[in-house]
Short mmCIF file of N, CA and C in Angstrom, two decimals:
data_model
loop_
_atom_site.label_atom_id
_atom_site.label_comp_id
_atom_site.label_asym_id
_atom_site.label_seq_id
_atom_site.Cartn_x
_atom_site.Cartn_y
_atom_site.Cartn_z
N UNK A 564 -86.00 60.39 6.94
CA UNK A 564 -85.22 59.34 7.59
C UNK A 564 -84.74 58.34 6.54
N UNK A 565 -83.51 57.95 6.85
CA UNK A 565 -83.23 56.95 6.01
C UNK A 565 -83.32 56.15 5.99
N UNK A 566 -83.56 54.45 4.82
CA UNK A 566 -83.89 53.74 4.59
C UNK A 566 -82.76 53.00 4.55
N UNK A 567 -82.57 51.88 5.21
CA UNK A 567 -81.45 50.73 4.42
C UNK A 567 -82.01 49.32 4.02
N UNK A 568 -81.16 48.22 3.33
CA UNK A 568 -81.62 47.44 3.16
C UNK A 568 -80.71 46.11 2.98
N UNK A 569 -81.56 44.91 3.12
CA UNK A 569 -80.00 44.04 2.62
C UNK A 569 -80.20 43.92 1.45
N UNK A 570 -78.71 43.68 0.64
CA UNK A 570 -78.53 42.86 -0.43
C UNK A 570 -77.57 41.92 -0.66
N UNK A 571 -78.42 40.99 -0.91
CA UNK A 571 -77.66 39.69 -1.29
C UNK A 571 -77.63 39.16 -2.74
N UNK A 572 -76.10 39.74 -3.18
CA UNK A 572 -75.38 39.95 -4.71
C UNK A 572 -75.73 38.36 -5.01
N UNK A 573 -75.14 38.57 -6.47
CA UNK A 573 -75.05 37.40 -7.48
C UNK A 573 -73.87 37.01 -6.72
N UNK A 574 -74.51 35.76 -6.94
CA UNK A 574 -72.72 34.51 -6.41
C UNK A 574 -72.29 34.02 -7.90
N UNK A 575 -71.38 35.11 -8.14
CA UNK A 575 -70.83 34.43 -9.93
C UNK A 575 -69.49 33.64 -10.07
N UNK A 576 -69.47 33.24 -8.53
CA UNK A 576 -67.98 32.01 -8.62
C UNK A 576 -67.80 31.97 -7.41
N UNK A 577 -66.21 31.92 -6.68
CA UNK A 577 -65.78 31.53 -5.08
C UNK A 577 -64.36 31.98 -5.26
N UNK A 578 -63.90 31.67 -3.99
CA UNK A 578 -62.41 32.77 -3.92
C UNK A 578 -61.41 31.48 -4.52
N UNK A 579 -60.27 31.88 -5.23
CA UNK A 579 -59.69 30.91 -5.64
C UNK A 579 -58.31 30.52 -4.47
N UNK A 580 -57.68 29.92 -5.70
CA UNK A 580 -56.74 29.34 -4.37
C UNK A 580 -55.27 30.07 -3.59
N UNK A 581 -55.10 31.49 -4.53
CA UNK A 581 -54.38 32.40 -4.18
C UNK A 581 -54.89 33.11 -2.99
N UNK A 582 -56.42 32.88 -2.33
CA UNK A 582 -57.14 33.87 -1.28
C UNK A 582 -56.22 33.59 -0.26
N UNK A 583 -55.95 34.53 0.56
CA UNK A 583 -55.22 34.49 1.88
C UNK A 583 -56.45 34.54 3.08
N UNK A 584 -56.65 33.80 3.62
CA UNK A 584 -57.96 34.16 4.82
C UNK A 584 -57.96 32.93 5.69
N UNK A 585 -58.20 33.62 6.99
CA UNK A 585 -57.61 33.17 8.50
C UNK A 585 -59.75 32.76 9.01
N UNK A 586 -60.04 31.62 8.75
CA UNK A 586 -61.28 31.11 9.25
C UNK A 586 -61.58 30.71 10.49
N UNK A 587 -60.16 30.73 11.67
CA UNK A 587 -60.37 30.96 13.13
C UNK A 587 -60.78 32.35 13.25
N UNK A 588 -60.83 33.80 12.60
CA UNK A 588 -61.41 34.44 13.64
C UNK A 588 -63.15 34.74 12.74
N UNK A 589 -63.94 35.74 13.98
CA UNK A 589 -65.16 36.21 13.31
C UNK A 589 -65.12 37.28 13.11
N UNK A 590 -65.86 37.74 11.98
CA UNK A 590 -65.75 36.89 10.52
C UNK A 590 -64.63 36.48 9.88
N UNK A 591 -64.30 36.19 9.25
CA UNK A 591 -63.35 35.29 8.26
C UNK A 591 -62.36 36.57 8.04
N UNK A 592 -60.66 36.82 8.40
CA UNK A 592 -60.17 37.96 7.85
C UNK A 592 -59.45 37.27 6.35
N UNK A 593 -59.77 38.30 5.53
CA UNK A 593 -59.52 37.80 4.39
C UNK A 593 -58.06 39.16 3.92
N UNK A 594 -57.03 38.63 3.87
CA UNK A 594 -55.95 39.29 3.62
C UNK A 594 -55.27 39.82 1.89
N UNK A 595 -55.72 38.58 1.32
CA UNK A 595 -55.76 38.37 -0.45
C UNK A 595 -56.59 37.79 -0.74
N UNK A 596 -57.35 38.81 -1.92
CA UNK A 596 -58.38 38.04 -2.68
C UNK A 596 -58.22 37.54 -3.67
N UNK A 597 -58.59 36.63 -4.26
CA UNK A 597 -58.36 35.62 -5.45
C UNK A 597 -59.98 35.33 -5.86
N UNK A 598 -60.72 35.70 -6.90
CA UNK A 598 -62.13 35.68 -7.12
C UNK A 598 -61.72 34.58 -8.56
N UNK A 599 -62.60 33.12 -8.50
CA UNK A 599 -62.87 32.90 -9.75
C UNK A 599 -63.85 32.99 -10.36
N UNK A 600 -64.09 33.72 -11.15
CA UNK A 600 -65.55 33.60 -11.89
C UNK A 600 -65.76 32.14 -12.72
N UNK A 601 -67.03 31.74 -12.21
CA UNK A 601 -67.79 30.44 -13.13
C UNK A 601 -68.90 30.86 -14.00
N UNK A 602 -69.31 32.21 -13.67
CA UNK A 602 -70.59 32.13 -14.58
C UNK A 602 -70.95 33.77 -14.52
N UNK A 603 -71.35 34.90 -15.26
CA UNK A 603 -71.46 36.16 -14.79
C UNK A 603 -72.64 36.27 -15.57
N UNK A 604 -73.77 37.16 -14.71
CA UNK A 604 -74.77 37.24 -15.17
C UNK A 604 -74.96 39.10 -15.48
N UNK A 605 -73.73 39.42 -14.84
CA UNK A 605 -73.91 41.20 -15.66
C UNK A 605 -74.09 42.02 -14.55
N UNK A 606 -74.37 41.49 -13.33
CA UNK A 606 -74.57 42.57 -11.85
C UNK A 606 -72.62 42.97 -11.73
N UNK A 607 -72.96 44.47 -11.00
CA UNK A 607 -71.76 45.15 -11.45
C UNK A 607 -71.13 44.92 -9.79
N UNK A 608 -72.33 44.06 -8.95
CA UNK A 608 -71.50 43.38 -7.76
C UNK A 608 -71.99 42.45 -7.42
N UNK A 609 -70.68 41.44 -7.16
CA UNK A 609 -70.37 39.91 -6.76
C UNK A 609 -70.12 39.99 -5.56
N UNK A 610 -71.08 38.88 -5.18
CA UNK A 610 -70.05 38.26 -3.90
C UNK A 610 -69.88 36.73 -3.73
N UNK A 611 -68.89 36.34 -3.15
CA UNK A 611 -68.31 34.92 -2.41
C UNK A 611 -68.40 35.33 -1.05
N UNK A 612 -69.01 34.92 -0.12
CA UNK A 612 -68.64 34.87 0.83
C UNK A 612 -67.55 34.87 1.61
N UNK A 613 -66.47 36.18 2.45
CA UNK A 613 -67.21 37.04 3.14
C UNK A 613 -66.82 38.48 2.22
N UNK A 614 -66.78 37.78 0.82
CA UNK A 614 -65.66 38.90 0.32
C UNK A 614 -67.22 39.49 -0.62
N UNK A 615 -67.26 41.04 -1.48
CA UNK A 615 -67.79 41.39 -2.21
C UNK A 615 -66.50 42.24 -3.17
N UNK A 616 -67.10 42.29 -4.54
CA UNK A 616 -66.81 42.73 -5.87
C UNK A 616 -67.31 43.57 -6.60
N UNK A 617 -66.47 45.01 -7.19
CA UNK A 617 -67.13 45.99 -7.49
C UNK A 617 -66.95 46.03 -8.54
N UNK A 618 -67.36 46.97 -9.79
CA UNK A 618 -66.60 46.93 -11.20
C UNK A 618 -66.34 48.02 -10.92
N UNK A 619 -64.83 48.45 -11.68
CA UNK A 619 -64.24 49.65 -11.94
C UNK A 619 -64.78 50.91 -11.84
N UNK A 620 -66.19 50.91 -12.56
CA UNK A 620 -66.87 51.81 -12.61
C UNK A 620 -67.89 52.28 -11.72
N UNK A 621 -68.66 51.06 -10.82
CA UNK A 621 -69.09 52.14 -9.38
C UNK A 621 -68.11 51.89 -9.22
N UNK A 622 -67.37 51.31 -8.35
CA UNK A 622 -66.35 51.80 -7.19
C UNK A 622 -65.80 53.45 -7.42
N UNK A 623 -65.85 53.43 -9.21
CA UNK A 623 -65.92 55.31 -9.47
C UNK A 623 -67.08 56.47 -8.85
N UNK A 624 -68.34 55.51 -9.12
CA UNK A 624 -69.12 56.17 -8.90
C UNK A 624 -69.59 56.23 -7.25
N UNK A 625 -69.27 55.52 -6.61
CA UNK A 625 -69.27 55.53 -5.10
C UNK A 625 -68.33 55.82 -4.33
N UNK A 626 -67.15 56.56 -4.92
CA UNK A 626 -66.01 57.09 -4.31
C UNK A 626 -66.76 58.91 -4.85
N UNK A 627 -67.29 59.11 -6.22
CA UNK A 627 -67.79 60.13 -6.42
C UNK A 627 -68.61 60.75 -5.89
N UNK A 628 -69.93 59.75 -5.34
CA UNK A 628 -70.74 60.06 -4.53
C UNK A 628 -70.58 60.23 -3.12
N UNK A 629 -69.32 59.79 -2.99
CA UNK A 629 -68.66 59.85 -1.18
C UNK A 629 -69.73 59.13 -0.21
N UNK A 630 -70.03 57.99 -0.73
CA UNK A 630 -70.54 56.88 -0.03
C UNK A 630 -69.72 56.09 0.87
N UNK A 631 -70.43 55.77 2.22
CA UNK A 631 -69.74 56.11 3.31
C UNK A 631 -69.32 54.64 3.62
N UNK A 632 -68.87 54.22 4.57
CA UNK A 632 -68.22 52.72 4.78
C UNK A 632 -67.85 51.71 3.95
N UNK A 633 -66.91 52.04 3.30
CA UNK A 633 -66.35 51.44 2.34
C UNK A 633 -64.91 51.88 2.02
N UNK A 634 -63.83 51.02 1.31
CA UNK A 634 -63.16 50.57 0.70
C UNK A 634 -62.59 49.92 -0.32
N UNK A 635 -61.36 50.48 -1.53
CA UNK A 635 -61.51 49.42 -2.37
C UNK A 635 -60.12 48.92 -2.40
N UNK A 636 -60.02 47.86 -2.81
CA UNK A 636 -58.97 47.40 -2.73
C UNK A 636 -58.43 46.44 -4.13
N UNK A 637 -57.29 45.74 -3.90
CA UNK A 637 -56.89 45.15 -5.31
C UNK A 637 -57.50 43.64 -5.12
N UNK A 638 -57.92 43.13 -6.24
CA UNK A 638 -58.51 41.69 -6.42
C UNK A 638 -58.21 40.82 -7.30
N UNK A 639 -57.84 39.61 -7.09
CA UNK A 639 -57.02 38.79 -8.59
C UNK A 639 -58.10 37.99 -8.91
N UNK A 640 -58.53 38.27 -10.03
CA UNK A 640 -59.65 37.84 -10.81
C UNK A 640 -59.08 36.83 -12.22
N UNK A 641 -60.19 35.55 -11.85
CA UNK A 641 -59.55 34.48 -12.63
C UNK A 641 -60.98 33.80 -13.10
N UNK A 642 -61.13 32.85 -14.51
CA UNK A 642 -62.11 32.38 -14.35
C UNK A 642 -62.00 30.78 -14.67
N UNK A 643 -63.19 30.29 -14.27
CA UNK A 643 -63.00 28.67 -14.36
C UNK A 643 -62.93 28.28 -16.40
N UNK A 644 -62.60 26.93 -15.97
CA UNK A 644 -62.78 26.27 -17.60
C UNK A 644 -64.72 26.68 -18.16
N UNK A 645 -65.45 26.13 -16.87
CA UNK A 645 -67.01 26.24 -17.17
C UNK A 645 -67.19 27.84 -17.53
N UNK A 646 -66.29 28.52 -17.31
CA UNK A 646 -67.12 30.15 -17.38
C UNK A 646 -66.98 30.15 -18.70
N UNK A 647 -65.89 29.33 -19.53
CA UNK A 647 -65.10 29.80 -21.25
C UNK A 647 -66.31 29.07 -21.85
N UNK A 648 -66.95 28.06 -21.59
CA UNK A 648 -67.66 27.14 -22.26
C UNK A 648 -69.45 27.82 -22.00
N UNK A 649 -69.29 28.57 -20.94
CA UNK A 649 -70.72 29.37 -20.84
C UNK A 649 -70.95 30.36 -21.58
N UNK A 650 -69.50 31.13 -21.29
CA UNK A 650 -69.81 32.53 -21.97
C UNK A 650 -68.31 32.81 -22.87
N UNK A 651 -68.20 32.16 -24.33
CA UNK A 651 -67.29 31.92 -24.83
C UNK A 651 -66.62 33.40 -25.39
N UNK A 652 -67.52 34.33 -25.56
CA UNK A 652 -66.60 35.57 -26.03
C UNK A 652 -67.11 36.52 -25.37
N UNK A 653 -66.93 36.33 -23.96
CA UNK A 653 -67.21 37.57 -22.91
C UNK A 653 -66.18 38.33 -22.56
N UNK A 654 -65.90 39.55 -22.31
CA UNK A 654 -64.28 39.64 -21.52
C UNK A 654 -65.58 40.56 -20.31
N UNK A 655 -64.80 40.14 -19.31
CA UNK A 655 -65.21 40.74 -17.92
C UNK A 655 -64.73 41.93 -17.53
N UNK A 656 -65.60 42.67 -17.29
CA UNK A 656 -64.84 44.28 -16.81
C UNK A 656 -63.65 44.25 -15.77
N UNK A 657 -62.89 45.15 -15.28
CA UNK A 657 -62.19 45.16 -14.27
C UNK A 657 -63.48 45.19 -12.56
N UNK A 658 -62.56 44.43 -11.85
CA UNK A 658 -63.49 44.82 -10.72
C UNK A 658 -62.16 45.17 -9.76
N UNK A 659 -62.98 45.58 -8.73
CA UNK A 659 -62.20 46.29 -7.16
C UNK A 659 -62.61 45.00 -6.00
N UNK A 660 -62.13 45.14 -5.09
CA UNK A 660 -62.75 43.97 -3.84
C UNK A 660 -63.12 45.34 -3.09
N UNK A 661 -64.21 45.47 -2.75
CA UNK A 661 -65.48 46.09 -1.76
C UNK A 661 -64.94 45.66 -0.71
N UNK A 662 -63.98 46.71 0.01
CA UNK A 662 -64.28 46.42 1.51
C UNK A 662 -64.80 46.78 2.33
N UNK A 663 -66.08 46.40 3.07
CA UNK A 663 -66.95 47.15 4.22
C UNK A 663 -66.35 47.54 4.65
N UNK A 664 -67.25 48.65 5.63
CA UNK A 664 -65.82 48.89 7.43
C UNK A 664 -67.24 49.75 7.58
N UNK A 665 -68.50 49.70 7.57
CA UNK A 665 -69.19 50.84 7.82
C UNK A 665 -69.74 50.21 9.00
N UNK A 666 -70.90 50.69 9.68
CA UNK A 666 -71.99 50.66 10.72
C UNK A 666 -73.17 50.15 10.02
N UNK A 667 -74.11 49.21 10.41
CA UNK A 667 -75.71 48.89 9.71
C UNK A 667 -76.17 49.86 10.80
N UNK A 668 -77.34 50.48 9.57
CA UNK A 668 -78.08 51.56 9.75
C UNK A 668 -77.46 53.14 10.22
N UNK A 669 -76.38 53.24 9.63
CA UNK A 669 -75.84 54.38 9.98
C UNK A 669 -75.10 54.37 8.69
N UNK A 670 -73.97 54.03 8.28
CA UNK A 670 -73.25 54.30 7.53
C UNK A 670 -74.06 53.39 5.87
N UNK A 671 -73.73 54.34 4.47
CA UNK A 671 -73.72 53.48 3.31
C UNK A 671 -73.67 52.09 2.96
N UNK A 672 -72.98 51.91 3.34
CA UNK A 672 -72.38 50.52 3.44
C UNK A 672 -72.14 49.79 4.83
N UNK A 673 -72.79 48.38 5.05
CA UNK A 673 -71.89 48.25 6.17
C UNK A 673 -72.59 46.59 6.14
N UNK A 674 -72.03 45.34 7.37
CA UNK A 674 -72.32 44.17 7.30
C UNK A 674 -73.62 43.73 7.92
N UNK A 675 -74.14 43.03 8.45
CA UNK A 675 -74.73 42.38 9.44
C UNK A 675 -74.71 41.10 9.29
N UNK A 676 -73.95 40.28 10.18
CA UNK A 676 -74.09 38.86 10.47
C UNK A 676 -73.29 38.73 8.75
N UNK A 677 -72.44 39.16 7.80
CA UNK A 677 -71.85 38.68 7.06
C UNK A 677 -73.13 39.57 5.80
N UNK A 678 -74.17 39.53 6.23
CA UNK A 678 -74.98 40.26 5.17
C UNK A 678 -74.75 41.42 4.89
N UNK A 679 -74.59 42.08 3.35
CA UNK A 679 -74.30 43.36 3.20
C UNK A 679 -75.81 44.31 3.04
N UNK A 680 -75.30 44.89 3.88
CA UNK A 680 -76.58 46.35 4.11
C UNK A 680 -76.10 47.39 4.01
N UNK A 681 -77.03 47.90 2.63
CA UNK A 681 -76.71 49.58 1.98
C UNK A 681 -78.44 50.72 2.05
N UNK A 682 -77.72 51.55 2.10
CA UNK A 682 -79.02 52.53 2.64
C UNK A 682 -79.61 52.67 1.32
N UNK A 683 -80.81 53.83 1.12
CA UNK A 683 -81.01 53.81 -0.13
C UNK A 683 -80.48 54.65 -1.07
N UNK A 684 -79.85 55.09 -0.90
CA UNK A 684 -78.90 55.97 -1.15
C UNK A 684 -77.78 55.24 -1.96
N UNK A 685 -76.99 54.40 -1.35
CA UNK A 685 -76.09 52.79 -2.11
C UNK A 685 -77.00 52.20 -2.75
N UNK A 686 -77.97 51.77 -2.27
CA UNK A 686 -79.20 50.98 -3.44
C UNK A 686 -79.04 51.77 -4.53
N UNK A 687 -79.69 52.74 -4.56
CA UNK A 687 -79.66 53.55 -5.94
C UNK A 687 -78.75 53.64 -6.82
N UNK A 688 -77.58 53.85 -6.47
CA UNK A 688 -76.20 53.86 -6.91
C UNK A 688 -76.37 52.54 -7.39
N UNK A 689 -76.02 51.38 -7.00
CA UNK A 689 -76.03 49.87 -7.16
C UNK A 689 -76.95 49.66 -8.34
N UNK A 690 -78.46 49.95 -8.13
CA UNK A 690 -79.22 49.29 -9.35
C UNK A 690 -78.76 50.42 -10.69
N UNK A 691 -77.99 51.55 -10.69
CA UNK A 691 -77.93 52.10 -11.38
C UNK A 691 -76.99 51.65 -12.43
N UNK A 692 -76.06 50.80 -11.92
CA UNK A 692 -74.72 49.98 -12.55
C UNK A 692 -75.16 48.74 -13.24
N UNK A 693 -76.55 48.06 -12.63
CA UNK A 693 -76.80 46.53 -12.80
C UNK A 693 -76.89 45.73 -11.44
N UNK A 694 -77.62 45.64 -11.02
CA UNK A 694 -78.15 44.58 -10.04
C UNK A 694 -79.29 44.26 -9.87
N UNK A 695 -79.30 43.64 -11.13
CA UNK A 695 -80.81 42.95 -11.66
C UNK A 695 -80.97 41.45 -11.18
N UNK A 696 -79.72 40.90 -10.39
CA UNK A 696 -79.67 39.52 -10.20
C UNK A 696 -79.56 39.37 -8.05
N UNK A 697 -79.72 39.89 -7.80
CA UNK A 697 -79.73 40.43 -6.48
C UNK A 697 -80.70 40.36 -5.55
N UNK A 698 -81.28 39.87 -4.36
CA UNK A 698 -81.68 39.80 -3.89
C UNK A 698 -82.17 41.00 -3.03
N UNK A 699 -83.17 41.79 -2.88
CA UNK A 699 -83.16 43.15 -1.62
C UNK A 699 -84.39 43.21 -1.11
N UNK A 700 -84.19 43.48 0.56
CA UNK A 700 -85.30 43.44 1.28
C UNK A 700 -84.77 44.20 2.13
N UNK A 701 -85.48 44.89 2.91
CA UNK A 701 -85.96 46.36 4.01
C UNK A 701 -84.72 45.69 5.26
N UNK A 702 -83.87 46.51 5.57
CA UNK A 702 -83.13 45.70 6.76
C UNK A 702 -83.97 45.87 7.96
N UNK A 703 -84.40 45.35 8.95
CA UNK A 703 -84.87 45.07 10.00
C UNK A 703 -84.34 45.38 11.28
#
């Protein structure tokens, strides 16, 4: 039987001011993403609330593995003045915007209440990239 779980990513910034998103409905539809990074600690997924962030490379490896409820999409990635002064000769990988669309406890990927829940199956995949900064506990 399978296992899922939540995880709650590194928050390595907030959506900037290019985000397109309509906060009358539930959850938040977010149409354009605009991610600024303030600070990156190396997990290969971000989130801002209600949006999540993939790097180039899972979103390879979880389209490879045909991991299930999900989407990727295009993301305009920007970073603050504080991120240049934190991390002065970093360059940031490319990322994807993670879009759910799955079922909790059925599908790979999927929300609850805005929380992202991946089986263990996505876990594995996930810590395999970097998500050493991440929060995970047994979904309920």
């Amino acid at each position: 039987m399978q296992e899922f779980f939540v995880v709650e990513p590194e928050v390595a910034g907030g959506l900037g001011e290019h985000t397109s998103i309509n906060r009358s409905t539930v959850p938040f539809e977010v149409t354009k993403l605009h991610y600024v990074f303030e600070g990156w600690l190396g997990d290969a997924l971000v989130e801002s609330t209600p949006c999540f962030l993939v790097t180039e490379e899972l979103a390879a490896t979880i389209r490879d593995q045909a991991l299930s409820g999900v989407r990727f999409d295009e993301v305009e990635v920007s970073t603050s003045p504080e991120f240049g002064e934190i991390h002065p000769c970093l360059r940031l990988p490319n990322f994807l915007w993670l879009k759910i669309e799955g079922e909790p406890a059925k599908d790979d990927f999927a929300l609850s209440k805005l929380t992202l829940v991946a089986s263990g199956r996505a876990l594995a995949v996930l810590k395999r990239h970097g998500l050493a900064h991440a929060t995970v506990v047994p979904f309920a």
